[in-house]
Structure formats: structure tokens, C-alpha cells
PDB file of C-alpha atoms in Angstrom:
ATOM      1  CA  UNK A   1      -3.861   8.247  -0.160  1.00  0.00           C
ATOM      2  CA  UNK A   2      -0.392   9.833   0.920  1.00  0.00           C
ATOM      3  CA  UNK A   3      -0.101  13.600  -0.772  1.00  0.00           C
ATOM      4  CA  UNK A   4       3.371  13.906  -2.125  1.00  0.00           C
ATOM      5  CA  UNK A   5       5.598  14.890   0.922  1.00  0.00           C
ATOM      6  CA  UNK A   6       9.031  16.772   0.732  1.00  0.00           C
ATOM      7  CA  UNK A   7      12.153  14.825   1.843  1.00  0.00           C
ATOM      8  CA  UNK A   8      12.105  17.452   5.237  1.00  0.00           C
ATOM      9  CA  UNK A   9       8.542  16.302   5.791  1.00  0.00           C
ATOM     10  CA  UNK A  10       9.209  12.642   5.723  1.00  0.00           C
ATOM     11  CA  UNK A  11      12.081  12.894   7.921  1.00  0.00           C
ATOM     12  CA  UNK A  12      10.308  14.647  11.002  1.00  0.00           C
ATOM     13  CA  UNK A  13       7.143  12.466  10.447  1.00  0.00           C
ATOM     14  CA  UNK A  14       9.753   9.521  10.260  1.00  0.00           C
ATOM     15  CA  UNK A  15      11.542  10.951  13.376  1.00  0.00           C
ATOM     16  CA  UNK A  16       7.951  11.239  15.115  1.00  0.00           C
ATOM     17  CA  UNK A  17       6.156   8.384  14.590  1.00  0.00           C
ATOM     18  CA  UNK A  18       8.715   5.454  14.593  1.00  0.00           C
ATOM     19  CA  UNK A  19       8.013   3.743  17.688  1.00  0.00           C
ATOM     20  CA  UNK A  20       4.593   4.616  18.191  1.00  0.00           C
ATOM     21  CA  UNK A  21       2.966   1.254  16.637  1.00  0.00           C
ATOM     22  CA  UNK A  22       4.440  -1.600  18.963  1.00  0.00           C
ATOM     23  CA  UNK A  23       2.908  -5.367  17.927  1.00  0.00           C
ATOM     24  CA  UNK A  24       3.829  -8.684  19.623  1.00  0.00           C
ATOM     25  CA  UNK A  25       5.801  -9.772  16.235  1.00  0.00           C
ATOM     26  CA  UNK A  26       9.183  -9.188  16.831  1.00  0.00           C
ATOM     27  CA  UNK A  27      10.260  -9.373  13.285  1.00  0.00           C
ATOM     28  CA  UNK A  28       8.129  -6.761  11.991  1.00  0.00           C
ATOM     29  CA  UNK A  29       8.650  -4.620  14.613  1.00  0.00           C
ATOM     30  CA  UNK A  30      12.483  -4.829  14.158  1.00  0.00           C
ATOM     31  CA  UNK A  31      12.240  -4.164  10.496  1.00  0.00           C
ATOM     32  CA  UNK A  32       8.813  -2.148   9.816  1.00  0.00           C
ATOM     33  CA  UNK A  33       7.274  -4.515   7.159  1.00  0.00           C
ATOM     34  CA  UNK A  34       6.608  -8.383   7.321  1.00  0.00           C
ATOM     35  CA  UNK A  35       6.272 -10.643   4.098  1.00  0.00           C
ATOM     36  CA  UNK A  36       3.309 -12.803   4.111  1.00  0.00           C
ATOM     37  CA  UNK A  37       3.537 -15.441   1.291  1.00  0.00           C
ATOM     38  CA  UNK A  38       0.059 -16.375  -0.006  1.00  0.00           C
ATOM     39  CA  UNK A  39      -1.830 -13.816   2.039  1.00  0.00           C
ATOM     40  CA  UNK A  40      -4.742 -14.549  -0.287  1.00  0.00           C
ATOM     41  CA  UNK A  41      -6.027 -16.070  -3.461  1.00  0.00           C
ATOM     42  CA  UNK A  42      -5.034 -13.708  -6.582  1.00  0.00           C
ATOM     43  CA  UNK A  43      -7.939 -15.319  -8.136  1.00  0.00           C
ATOM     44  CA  UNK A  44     -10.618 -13.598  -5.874  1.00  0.00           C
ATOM     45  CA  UNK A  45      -8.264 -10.435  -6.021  1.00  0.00           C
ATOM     46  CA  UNK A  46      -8.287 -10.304  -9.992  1.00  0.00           C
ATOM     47  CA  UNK A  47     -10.227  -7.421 -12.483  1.00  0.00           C
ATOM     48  CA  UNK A  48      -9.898  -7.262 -15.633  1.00  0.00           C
ATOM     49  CA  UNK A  49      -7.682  -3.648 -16.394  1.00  0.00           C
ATOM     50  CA  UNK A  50     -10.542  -0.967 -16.943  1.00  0.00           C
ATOM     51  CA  UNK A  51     -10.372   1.550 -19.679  1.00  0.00           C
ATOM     52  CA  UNK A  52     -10.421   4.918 -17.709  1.00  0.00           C
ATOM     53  CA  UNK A  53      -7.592   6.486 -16.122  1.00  0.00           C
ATOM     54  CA  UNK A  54      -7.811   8.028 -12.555  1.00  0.00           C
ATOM     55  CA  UNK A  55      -9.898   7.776  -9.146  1.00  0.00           C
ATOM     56  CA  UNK A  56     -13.085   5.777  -8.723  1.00  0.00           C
ATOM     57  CA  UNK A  57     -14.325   6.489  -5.097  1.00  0.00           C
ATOM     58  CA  UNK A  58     -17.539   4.016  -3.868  1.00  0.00           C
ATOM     59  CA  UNK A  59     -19.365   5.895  -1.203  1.00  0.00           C
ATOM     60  CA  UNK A  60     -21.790   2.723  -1.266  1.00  0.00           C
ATOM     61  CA  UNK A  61     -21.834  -0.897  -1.473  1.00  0.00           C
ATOM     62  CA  UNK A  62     -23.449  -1.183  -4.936  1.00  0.00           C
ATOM     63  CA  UNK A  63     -21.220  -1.228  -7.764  1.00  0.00           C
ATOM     64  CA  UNK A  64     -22.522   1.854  -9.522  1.00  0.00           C
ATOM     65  CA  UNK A  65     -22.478   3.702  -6.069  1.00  0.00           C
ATOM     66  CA  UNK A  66     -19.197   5.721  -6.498  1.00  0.00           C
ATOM     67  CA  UNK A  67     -17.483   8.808  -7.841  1.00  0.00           C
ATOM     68  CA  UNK A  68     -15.256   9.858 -10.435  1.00  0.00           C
ATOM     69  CA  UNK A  69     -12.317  12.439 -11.076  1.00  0.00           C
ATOM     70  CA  UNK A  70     -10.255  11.995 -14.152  1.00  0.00           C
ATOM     71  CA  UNK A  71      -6.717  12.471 -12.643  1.00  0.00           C
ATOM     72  CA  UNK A  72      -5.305  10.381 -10.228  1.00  0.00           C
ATOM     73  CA  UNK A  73      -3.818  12.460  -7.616  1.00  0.00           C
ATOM     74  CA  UNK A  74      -0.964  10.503  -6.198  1.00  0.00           C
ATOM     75  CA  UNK A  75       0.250   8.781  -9.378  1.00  0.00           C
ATOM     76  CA  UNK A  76      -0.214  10.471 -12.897  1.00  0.00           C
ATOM     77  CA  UNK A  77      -1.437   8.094 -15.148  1.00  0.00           C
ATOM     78  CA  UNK A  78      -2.635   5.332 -12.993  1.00  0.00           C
ATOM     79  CA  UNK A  79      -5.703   3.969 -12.194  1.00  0.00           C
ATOM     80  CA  UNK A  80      -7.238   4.010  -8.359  1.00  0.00           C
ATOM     81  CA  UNK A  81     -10.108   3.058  -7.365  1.00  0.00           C
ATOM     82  CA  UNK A  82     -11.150   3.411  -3.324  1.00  0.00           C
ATOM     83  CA  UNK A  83     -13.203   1.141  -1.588  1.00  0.00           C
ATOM     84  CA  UNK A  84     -14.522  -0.946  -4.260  1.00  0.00           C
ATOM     85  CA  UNK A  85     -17.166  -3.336  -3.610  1.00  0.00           C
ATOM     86  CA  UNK A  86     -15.256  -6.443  -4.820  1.00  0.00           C
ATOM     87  CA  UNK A  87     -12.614  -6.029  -2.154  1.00  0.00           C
ATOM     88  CA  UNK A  88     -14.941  -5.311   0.857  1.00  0.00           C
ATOM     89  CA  UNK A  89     -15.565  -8.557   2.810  1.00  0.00           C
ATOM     90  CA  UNK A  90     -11.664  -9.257   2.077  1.00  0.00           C
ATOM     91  CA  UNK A  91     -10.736  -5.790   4.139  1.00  0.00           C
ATOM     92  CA  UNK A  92     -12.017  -7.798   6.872  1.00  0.00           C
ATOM     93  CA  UNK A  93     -10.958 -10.930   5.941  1.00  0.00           C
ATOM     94  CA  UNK A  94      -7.309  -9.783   5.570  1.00  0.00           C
ATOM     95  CA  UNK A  95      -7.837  -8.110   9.132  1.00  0.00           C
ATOM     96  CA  UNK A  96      -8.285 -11.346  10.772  1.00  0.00           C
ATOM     97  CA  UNK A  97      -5.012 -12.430   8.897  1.00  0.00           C
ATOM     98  CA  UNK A  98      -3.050  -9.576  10.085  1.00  0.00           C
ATOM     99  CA  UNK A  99      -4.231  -9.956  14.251  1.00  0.00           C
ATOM    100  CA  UNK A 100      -2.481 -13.759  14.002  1.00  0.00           C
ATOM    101  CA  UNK A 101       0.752 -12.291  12.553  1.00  0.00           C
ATOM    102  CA  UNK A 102       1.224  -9.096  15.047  1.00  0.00           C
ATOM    103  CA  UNK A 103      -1.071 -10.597  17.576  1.00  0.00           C
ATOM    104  CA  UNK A 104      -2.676  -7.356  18.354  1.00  0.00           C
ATOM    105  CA  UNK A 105      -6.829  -6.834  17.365  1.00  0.00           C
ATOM    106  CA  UNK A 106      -7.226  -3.991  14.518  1.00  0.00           C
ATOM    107  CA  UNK A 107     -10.331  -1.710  13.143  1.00  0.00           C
ATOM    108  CA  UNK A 108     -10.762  -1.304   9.503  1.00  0.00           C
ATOM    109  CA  UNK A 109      -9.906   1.968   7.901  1.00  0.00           C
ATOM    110  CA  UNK A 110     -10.135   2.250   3.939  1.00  0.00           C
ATOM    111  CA  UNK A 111      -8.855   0.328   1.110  1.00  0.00           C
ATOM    112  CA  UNK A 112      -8.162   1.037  -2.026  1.00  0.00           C
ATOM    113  CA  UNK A 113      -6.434  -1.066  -5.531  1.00  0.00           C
ATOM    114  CA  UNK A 114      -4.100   1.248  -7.843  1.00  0.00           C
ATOM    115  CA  UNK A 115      -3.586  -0.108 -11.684  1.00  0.00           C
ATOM    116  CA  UNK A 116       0.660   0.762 -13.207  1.00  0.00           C
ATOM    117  CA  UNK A 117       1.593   1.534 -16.208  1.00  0.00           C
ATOM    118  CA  UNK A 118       5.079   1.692 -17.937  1.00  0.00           C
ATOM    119  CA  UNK A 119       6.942   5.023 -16.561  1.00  0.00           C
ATOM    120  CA  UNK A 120       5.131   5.531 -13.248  1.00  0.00           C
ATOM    121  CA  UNK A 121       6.451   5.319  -9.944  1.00  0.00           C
ATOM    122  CA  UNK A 122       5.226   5.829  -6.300  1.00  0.00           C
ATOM    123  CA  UNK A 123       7.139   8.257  -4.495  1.00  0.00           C
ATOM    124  CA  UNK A 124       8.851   8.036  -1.632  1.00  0.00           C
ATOM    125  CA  UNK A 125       6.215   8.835   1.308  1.00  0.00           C
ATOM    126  CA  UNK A 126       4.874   7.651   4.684  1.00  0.00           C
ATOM    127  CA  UNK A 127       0.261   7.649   5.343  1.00  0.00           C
ATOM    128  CA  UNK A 128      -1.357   9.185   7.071  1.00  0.00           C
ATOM    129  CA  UNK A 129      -2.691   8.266  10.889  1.00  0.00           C
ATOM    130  CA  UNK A 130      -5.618   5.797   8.869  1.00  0.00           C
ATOM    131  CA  UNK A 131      -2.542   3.336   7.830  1.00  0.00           C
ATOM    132  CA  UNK A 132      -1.185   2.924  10.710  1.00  0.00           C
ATOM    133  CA  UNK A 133      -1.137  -1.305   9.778  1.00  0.00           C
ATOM    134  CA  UNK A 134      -1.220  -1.549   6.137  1.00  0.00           C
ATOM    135  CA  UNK A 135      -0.611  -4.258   3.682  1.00  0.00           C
ATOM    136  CA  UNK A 136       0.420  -4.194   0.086  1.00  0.00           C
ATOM    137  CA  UNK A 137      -0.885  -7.176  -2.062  1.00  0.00           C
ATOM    138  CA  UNK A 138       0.191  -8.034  -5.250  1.00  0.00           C
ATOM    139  CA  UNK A 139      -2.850  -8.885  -7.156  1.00  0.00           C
ATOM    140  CA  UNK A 140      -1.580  -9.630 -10.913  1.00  0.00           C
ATOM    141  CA  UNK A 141       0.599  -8.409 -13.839  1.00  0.00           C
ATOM    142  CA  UNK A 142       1.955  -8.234 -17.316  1.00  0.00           C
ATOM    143  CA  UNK A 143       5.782  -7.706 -16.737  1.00  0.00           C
ATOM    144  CA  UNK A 144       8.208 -10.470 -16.976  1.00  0.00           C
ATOM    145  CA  UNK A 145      10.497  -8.732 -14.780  1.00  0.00           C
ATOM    146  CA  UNK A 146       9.960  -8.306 -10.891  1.00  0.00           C
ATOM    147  CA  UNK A 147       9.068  -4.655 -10.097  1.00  0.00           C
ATOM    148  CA  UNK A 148       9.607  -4.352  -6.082  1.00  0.00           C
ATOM    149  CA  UNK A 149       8.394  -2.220  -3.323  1.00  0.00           C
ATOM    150  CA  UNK A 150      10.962  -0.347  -1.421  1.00  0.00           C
ATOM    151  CA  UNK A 151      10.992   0.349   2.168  1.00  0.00           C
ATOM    152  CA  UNK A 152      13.256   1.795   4.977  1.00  0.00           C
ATOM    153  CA  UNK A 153      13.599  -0.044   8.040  1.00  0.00           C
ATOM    154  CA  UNK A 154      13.987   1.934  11.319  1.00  0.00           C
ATOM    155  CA  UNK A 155      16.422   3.970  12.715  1.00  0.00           C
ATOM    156  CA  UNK A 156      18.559   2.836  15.987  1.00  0.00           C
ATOM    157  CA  UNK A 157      18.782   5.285  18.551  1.00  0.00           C
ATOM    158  CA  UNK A 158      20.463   5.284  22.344  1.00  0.00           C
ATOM    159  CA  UNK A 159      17.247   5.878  24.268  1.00  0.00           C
ATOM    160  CA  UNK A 160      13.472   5.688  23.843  1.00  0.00           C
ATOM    161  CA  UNK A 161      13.426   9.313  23.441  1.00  0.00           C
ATOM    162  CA  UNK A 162      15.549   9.114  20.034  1.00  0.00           C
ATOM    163  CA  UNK A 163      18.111  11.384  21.392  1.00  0.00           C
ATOM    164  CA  UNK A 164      21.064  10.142  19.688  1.00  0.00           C
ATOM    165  CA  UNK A 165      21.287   7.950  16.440  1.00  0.00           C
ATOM    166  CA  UNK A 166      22.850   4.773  17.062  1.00  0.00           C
ATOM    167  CA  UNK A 167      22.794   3.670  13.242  1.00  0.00           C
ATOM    168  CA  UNK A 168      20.465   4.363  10.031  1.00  0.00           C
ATOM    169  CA  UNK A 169      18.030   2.253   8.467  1.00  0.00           C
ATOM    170  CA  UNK A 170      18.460   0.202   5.410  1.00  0.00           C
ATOM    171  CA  UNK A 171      16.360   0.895   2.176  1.00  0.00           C
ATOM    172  CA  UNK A 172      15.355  -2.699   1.051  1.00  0.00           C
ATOM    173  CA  UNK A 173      13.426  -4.317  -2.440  1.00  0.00           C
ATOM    174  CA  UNK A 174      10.860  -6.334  -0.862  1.00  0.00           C
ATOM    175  CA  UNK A 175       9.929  -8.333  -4.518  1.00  0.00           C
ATOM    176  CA  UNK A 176       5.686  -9.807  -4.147  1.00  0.00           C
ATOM    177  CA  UNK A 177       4.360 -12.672  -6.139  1.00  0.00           C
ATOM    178  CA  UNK A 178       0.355 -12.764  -7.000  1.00  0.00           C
ATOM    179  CA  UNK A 179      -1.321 -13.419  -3.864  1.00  0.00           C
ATOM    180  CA  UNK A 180       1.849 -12.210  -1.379  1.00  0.00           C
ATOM    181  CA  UNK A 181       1.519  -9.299   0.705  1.00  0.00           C
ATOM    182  CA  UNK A 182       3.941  -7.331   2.356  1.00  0.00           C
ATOM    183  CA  UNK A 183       2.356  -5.806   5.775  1.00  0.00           C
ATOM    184  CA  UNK A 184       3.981  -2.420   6.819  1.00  0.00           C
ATOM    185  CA  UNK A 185       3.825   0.363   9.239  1.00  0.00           C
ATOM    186  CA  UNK A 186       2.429   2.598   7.018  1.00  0.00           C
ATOM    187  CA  UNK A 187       2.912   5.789   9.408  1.00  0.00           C
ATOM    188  CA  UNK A 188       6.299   5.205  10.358  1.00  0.00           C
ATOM    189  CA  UNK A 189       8.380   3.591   7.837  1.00  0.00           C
ATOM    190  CA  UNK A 190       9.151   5.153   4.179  1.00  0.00           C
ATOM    191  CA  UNK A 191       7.856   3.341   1.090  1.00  0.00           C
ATOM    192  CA  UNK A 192       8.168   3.929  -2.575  1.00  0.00           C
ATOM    193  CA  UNK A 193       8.268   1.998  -6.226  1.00  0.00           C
ATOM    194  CA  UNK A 194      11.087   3.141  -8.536  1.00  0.00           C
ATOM    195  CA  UNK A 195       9.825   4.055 -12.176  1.00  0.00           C
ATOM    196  CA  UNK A 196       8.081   1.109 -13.688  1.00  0.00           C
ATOM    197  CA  UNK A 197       9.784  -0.956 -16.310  1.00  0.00           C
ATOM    198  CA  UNK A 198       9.520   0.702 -20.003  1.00  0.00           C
ATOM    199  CA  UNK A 199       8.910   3.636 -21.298  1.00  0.00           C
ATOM    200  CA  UNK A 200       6.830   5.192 -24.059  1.00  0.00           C
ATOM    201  CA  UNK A 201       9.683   5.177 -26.326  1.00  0.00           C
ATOM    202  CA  UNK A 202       9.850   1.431 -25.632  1.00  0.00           C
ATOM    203  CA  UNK A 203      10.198  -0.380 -29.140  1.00  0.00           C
ATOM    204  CA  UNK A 204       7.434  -2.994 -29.593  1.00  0.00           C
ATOM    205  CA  UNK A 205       9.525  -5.031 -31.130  1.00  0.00           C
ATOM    206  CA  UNK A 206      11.380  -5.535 -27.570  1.00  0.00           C
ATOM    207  CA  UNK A 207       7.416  -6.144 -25.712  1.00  0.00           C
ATOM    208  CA  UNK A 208       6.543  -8.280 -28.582  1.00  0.00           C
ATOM    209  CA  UNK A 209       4.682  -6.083 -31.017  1.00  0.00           C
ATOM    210  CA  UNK A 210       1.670  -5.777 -27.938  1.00  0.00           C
ATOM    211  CA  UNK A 211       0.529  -2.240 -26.989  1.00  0.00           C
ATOM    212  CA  UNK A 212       2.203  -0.548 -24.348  1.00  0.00           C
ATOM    213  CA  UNK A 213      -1.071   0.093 -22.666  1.00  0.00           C
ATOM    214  CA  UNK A 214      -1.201  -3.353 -22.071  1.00  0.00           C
ATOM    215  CA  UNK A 215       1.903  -3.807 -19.728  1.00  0.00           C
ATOM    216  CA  UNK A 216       0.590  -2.746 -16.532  1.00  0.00           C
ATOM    217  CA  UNK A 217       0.636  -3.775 -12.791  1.00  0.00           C
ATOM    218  CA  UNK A 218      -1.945  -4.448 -10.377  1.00  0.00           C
ATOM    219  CA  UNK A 219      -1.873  -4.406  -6.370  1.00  0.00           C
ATOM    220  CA  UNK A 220      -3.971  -3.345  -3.636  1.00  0.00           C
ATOM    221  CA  UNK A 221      -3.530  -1.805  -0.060  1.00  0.00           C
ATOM    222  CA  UNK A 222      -5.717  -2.736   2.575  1.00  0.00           C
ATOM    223  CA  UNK A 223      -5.652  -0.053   5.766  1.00  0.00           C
ATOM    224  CA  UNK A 224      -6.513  -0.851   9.494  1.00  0.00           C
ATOM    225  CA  UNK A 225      -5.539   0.904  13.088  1.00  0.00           C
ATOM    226  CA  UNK A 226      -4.624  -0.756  16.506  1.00  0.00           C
ATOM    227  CA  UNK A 227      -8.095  -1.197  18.552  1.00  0.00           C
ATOM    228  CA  UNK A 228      -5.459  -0.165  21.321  1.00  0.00           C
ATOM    229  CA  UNK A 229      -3.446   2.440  19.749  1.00  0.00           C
ATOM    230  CA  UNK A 230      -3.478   5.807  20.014  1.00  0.00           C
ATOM    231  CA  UNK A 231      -5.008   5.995  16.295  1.00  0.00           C
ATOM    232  CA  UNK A 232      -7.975   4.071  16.624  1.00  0.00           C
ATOM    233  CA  UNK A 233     -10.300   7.109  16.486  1.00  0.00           C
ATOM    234  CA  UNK A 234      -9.470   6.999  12.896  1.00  0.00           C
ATOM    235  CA  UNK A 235     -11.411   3.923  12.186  1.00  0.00           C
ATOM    236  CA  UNK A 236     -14.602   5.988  13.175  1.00  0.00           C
ATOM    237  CA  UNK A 237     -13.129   8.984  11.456  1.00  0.00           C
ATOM    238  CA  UNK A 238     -13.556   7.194   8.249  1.00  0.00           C
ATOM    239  CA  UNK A 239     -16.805   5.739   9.119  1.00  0.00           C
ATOM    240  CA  UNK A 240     -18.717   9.249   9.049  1.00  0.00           C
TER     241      UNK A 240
END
């Protein structure tokens, strides 16, 4: 998870890392994100929305191997829940996925599936050295409206060494249907969700007399490094 970083922050890690995760995909490397329609079957991807609030964190493969802190760290309110069991043969399944797109080999990292609610929002951020290819994957949800990711594409400079900026990058809506994923370089390029639609002053006569703790949205990032890149010691990192 990203800790909340201050818009100075995110500029020099922006400034620093941009550049540093090259992939034989063109596209993505232009832009800093690639869409992948159908990445993988929503149905295998689906849980029912739990009843707690905050961070689960498995330690083992069994389901009742984990951990639990009642506040979510990253996104009041919201639900996390790292390295469950249910997703863990897909980590390396989406892997596999991801090497055809970029055509580069990658290690595992982490994972971990985050449940909205009405109100929240991800701020804007970039991950730590453990993301450096990352994937956002839109597992389910209750709205009727779209509720996109946001991402900046990279800056333009004259030279390699980012001496002088040629031209800024664009902040685009990248929208995800069940099953679509949206891979990223999660070091270099800044993400973020706007506030999620409604409120708790929503009327339920507007969300059609259902509780507002029943609107919610579901998605799940899956984290790997380059097997070449200069962050692969963070697959073993997370390992120990």
C-alpha cells in the first residue's frame, strides 16, 4: 500500500523514477498504463462484500491464516484485504498475462483487493519499488454510473537526463468494466479515484430505498517487478 504522499513528494518521485521501467510495448510505455479488456473472468474474481471494515493481512495460505487491524490505513472506511488466498494462483496467472503484453518476464510481489463505499476516494499517489508493474482489475459493483481510475501520463523532456521539459503529461479517466484491467507503472506514473458517487446524505429515495452500505465497489491490484530491472530484489524482499 502507497502511504499518503504530499504533492512535493510525488513530483520528485515522479521526476525520479519515470523512465526507469522500459518494456517492449510501445503503447504503454508512451502513456504509463495499458487497458486490457477481459484480463480475467469476474466470476473467479467475485466475494461476496464482508461485514468488517479495514485490513485483513494472510501471512499463510489457509483462509483463517491472516491478521486484522480495524482501520484501513490508506482509505478510511474501506475494506482491504492483502494477499488473500482466493486470489493467489491468479497473481501468477495474471503474471503470465502481463509478460505477453510488455514482453518482458516479471517476479511476483504482493496483491491485495480493496472494497468502496459511497464518499471515499484514493488519493493521488505513486507505490512503492514492489509495484513497479501493477494492474488494477475491476472485479464487480453496485453503481450504475462508471467510477474511473485516473492517471497521468509522462512528462516529455529534451534529453534522457530530463533536463528540460518539453511538454506535461495529461491526467486521463481510464473507465474498467468487470473483468478489465488497466496495467500501470505503478512507481512512475500518478494514480488516483475522485470521491465515489453518493454521499451519506444521499436520499434513498434517489438509490431506490436500498441501504447505502450496500452501494459499494470492488477491484483488485495485482503487484510484480521486472526479473531484469533494477527492482527485482523486491520480489525476495517480500518473500521473507
Amino acid at each position: 500500500m502507497a502511504k499518503k504522499m504530499h504533492e512535493g513528494e510525488l513530483v520528485v518521485q515522479e521526476w525520479k523514477n519515470s523512465g526507469t521501467t522500459w518494456t517492449n510495448n510501445k503503447q504503454f510505455d508512451e502513456d504509463g498504463y495499458y487497458v486490457i479488456k477481459n484480463l480475467w473472468d469476474p466470476k473467479e474474481l467475485y466475494h461476496s462484500v464482508p461485514s468488517e471494515r479495514g485490513q485483513y493481512t494472510w501471512w499463510g495460505k489457509k483462509l483463517d491464516q491472516f491478521n486484522y487491524e480495524e482501520t484501513e490505513g490508506q482509505v478510511e472506511g474501506s475494506l482491504s484485504r492483502y494477499n488473500h488466498p482466493q486470489y493467489r494462483q491468479i497473481h501468477s496467472g495474471i503474471r503470465l498475462k502481463l509478460e505477453e503484453v510488455i514482453g518482458r518476464k516479471l517476479y511476483n510481489t504482493y496483491y491485495y483487493d480493496r472494497y468502496y463505499f459511497p464518499g471515499q476516494e484514493l488519493s493521488r499517489h505513486a507505490d512503492r519499488d514492489a509495484c513497479e508493474i501493477s494492474v488494477t482489475l475491476h472485479i464487480g459493483t453496485t453503481l450504475e454510473e462508471e467510477w474511473p481510475i485516473w492517471i497521468k501520463t509522462p512528462d516529455v523532456y529534451t534529453n534522457k537526463d530530463k533536463g528540460e521539459l518539453l511538454t506535461s503529461g495529461e491526467n486521463r479517466s481510464v473507465s474498467l468494466q468487470a473483468g478489465d484491467g488497466m496495467i500501470y507503472k505503478g512507481c512512475e506514473r500518478p494514480h488516483w479515484r475522485d470521491r465515489m458517487p453518493g454521499t451519506l446524505e444521499t436520499s434513498l429515495a434517489k438509490i431506490n430505498n436500498q441501504s447505502l452500505e450496500q452501494f459499494y465497489y470492488h477491484q483488485i491490484f495485482f503487484h510484480y517487478v521486472l526479473q531484469d530491472g533494477e527492482r527485482a530484489h523486491c520480489a525476495w524482499d517480500m518473500a521473507r
